[in-house]
mmCIF file of C-alpha atoms in Angstrom:
data_model
loop_
_atom_site.group_PDB
_atom_site.id
_atom_site.type_symbol
_atom_site.label_atom_id
_atom_site.label_comp_id
_atom_site.label_asym_id
_atom_site.label_seq_id
_atom_site.Cartn_x
_atom_site.Cartn_y
_atom_site.Cartn_z
ATOM 1 C CA THR A 249 -0.260 0.208 0.067
ATOM 2 C CA PRO A 250 1.456 3.691 -0.824
ATOM 3 C CA PRO A 251 2.139 5.822 2.275
ATOM 4 C CA THR A 252 -0.392 8.153 3.771
ATOM 5 C CA THR A 253 0.563 11.695 3.788
ATOM 6 C CA THR A 254 -1.214 14.707 5.128
ATOM 7 C CA PRO A 255 -3.010 16.741 1.968
ATOM 8 C CA PRO A 256 -1.637 20.359 1.425
ATOM 9 C CA PRO A 257 -4.211 23.190 2.605
ATOM 10 C CA THR A 258 -7.140 24.041 -0.208
ATOM 11 C CA PRO A 259 -5.325 26.887 -2.076
ATOM 12 C CA GLY A 260 -8.855 28.248 -1.503
ATOM 13 C CA ASN A 261 -9.054 28.226 2.286
ATOM 14 C CA PRO A 262 -8.908 32.009 3.665
ATOM 15 C CA THR A 263 -8.142 30.905 6.925
ATOM 16 C CA ARG A 264 -4.834 30.119 7.431
ATOM 17 C CA TYR A 265 -2.870 29.282 10.620
ATOM 18 C CA LEU A 266 0.793 30.377 11.428
ATOM 19 C CA LEU A 267 2.817 26.869 11.423
ATOM 20 C CA PRO A 268 6.242 25.866 12.615
ATOM 21 C CA GLY A 269 8.732 25.872 9.742
ATOM 22 C CA GLY A 270 7.056 29.153 8.305
ATOM 23 C CA GLY A 271 4.022 27.998 6.659
ATOM 24 C CA LEU A 272 0.224 29.433 6.846
ATOM 25 C CA GLY A 273 -2.113 26.692 6.558
ATOM 26 C CA ALA A 274 -4.660 24.629 7.942
ATOM 27 C CA ALA A 275 -4.504 24.214 11.943
ATOM 28 C CA GLY A 276 -1.514 22.193 12.999
ATOM 29 C CA SER A 277 -0.485 20.977 16.374
ATOM 30 C CA ALA A 278 0.116 23.321 19.258
ATOM 31 C CA ALA A 279 3.739 24.596 18.883
ATOM 32 C CA THR A 280 5.577 27.733 19.768
ATOM 33 C CA THR A 281 7.954 30.345 18.344
ATOM 34 C CA THR A 282 10.207 32.959 19.702
ATOM 35 C CA VAL A 283 10.608 36.707 18.196
ATOM 36 C CA ALA A 284 13.844 37.854 18.940
ATOM 37 C CA ALA A 285 14.064 40.919 21.585
ATOM 38 C CA ALA A 286 14.248 44.490 20.128
ATOM 39 C CA ASN A 287 17.305 45.910 21.727
ATOM 40 C CA GLY A 288 15.912 49.191 20.179
ATOM 41 C CA ASN A 289 13.200 50.575 18.098
ATOM 42 C CA HIS A 290 12.118 48.842 15.381
ATOM 43 C CA ASP A 291 8.657 50.583 15.155
ATOM 44 C CA GLY A 292 7.033 49.821 11.436
ATOM 45 C CA THR A 293 10.593 47.869 10.409
ATOM 46 C CA PRO A 294 10.366 44.001 10.408
ATOM 47 C CA THR A 295 13.921 43.302 12.158
ATOM 48 C CA ASN A 296 14.576 39.796 13.044
ATOM 49 C CA ALA A 297 10.996 38.884 12.255
ATOM 50 C CA GLN A 298 9.550 35.286 12.182
ATOM 51 C CA VAL A 299 7.781 34.796 8.901
ATOM 52 C CA PHE A 300 5.285 32.545 7.452
ATOM 53 C CA THR A 301 4.076 32.352 3.945
ATOM 54 C CA ALA A 302 1.545 30.713 2.006
ATOM 55 C CA THR A 303 2.144 30.602 -1.778
ATOM 56 C CA GLY A 304 -0.450 29.155 -4.801
ATOM 57 C CA LEU A 305 -3.354 30.946 -3.358
ATOM 58 C CA ASN A 306 -6.279 31.248 -5.725
ATOM 59 C CA LEU A 307 -8.980 33.777 -4.029
ATOM 60 C CA ALA A 308 -11.795 35.928 -5.073
ATOM 61 C CA TYR A 309 -11.388 39.254 -3.254
ATOM 62 C CA ALA A 310 -14.558 39.498 -0.761
ATOM 63 C CA GLY A 311 -14.183 43.210 0.610
ATOM 64 C CA GLY A 312 -13.300 44.175 4.133
ATOM 65 C CA GLN A 313 -9.733 44.092 5.924
ATOM 66 C CA THR A 314 -7.627 41.179 6.903
ATOM 67 C CA ALA A 315 -8.210 40.158 10.385
ATOM 68 C CA PHE A 316 -6.046 37.990 12.986
ATOM 69 C CA ASP A 317 -5.367 36.518 16.145
ATOM 70 C CA LEU A 318 -1.952 35.702 17.225
ATOM 71 C CA PHE A 319 -1.505 34.240 20.765
ATOM 72 C CA VAL A 320 1.609 36.252 22.200
ATOM 73 C CA ASP A 321 3.468 35.605 25.785
ATOM 74 C CA ALA A 322 6.491 38.356 27.035
ATOM 75 C CA GLY A 323 5.966 36.364 30.269
ATOM 76 C CA THR A 324 7.299 38.546 32.855
ATOM 77 C CA ALA A 325 9.059 41.042 30.512
ATOM 78 C CA VAL A 326 8.204 45.004 30.989
ATOM 79 C CA GLY A 327 7.879 47.082 27.954
ATOM 80 C CA ASN A 328 7.721 44.713 24.522
ATOM 81 C CA GLY A 329 5.992 45.482 21.747
ATOM 82 C CA VAL A 330 5.308 42.733 19.298
ATOM 83 C CA GLN A 331 3.991 44.113 15.839
ATOM 84 C CA VAL A 332 3.124 42.184 12.432
ATOM 85 C CA ARG A 333 3.200 43.047 8.675
ATOM 86 C CA ILE A 334 0.944 41.388 6.043
ATOM 87 C CA SER A 335 1.962 41.434 2.651
ATOM 88 C CA TYR A 336 0.261 40.267 -0.107
ATOM 89 C CA ASP A 337 1.303 38.844 -3.678
ATOM 90 C CA LEU A 338 -1.718 39.011 -5.649
ATOM 91 C CA THR A 339 -0.021 37.007 -8.689
ATOM 92 C CA GLY A 340 2.977 35.451 -7.623
ATOM 93 C CA ASN A 341 5.317 37.126 -9.281
ATOM 94 C CA GLY A 342 7.596 38.883 -6.537
ATOM 95 C CA SER A 343 6.085 42.113 -6.342
ATOM 96 C CA TRP A 344 3.873 43.188 -3.440
ATOM 97 C CA GLU A 345 0.567 44.793 -4.186
ATOM 98 C CA ARG A 346 -0.687 45.528 -0.991
ATOM 99 C CA VAL A 347 1.469 45.860 2.259
ATOM 100 C CA GLU A 348 -0.464 46.405 6.164
ATOM 101 C CA THR A 349 1.909 47.536 8.716
ATOM 102 C CA LEU A 350 -0.524 47.127 12.088
ATOM 103 C CA ARG A 351 0.759 49.478 15.279
ATOM 104 C CA TYR A 352 2.637 47.269 17.643
ATOM 105 C CA PHE A 353 0.926 45.404 20.471
ATOM 106 C CA ALA A 354 2.186 46.081 23.855
ATOM 107 C CA THR A 355 2.399 43.012 26.335
ATOM 108 C CA ASP A 356 1.783 42.925 29.726
ATOM 109 C CA PRO A 357 4.202 41.471 32.372
ATOM 110 C CA VAL A 358 1.856 38.578 33.157
ATOM 111 C CA THR A 359 2.643 34.976 32.090
ATOM 112 C CA GLY A 360 0.176 33.870 29.616
ATOM 113 C CA TYR A 361 -1.067 34.238 26.105
ATOM 114 C CA GLU A 362 -2.812 37.619 25.325
ATOM 115 C CA HIS A 363 -4.372 38.018 22.058
ATOM 116 C CA TYR A 364 -2.845 40.951 19.606
ATOM 117 C CA THR A 365 -5.572 41.279 16.989
ATOM 118 C CA GLN A 366 -6.229 43.841 13.878
ATOM 119 C CA ASN A 367 -8.130 46.136 16.761
ATOM 120 C CA ALA A 368 -4.559 47.535 16.887
ATOM 121 C CA GLY A 369 -5.045 49.285 14.045
ATOM 122 C CA LEU A 370 -3.411 50.252 10.856
ATOM 123 C CA SER A 371 0.018 51.894 11.444
ATOM 124 C CA SER A 372 0.379 52.040 7.613
ATOM 125 C CA ALA A 373 -0.939 50.503 4.523
ATOM 126 C CA THR A 374 0.055 50.311 0.737
ATOM 127 C CA GLY A 375 -1.260 49.283 -2.416
ATOM 128 C CA THR A 376 -4.395 47.789 -2.675
ATOM 129 C CA LEU A 377 -6.195 44.011 -2.501
ATOM 130 C CA GLY A 378 -7.792 42.376 -5.470
ATOM 131 C CA ALA A 379 -8.200 38.598 -6.882
ATOM 132 C CA LEU A 380 -5.250 36.287 -5.108
ATOM 133 C CA SER A 381 -4.095 34.003 -8.606
ATOM 134 C CA ASN A 382 -1.464 32.140 -7.723
ATOM 135 C CA GLY A 383 -0.630 34.794 -5.181
ATOM 136 C CA THR A 384 1.051 34.797 -2.098
ATOM 137 C CA VAL A 385 0.849 36.249 1.450
ATOM 138 C CA ARG A 386 3.101 36.753 3.442
ATOM 139 C CA VAL A 387 3.543 37.585 7.515
ATOM 140 C CA GLU A 388 5.842 38.797 9.554
ATOM 141 C CA VAL A 389 6.157 39.157 13.413
ATOM 142 C CA TRP A 390 8.825 41.026 14.951
ATOM 143 C CA SER A 391 9.512 43.082 18.094
ATOM 144 C CA ALA A 392 8.723 46.804 17.625
ATOM 145 C CA ILE A 393 10.479 47.677 21.390
ATOM 146 C CA GLY A 394 11.704 45.426 24.303
ATOM 147 C CA ASN A 395 14.367 43.815 25.749
ATOM 148 C CA ASN A 396 13.417 40.533 26.180
ATOM 149 C CA PRO A 397 11.986 37.647 23.649
ATOM 150 C CA THR A 398 8.193 37.117 23.178
ATOM 151 C CA THR A 399 6.787 33.816 22.686
ATOM 152 C CA VAL A 400 3.996 33.231 20.155
ATOM 153 C CA GLY A 401 1.575 30.253 19.516
ATOM 154 C CA ILE A 402 1.209 28.891 16.235
ATOM 155 C CA GLY A 403 -0.027 25.667 14.970
ATOM 156 C CA ASN A 404 -3.105 25.950 16.157
ATOM 157 C CA GLN A 405 -3.434 28.763 17.795
ATOM 158 C CA SER A 406 -2.267 32.037 16.030
ATOM 159 C CA VAL A 407 -4.711 32.380 13.024
ATOM 160 C CA LEU A 408 -4.877 34.690 10.095
ATOM 161 C CA ARG A 409 -8.435 35.234 8.176
ATOM 162 C CA LEU A 410 -7.831 36.761 4.636
ATOM 163 C CA PRO A 411 -10.757 39.150 3.249
ATOM 164 C CA TYR A 412 -11.146 36.401 0.648
ATOM 165 C CA SER A 413 -13.586 33.918 -0.387
#
């Protein structure tokens, strides 16, 4: 009998989880990744980012905005701020037609996950969204401020909801 394999996520699914190894796909097993300390001010500039990518996406633009829920925990560290940038290459040609950078999320000094969502608001946005035809979506997560690392829950936790159908 042939070996069994897990099918790849459907290229048409707008809900994507941040996965170990840098993928954006169907929910996997619970895992974590670490975002390095900022050790300076990197507000708006991805620095030592954890990067998650999905390619070959074929989705119709449904209107609205990108939504996400990142599980972040800076433990007992004071003064950390995690930031996210979501980039869209609508045709997979290497050109980013839409880039959204969200305001950073100031974490609390209490152990346990907090939820960094789109409600933080856009810090900047360039370009426009449109249909994805063999498109690519990239999520970058980094520390904008703070001298300590931050843990991000991935696999079946941090999720990206693309404004597509």
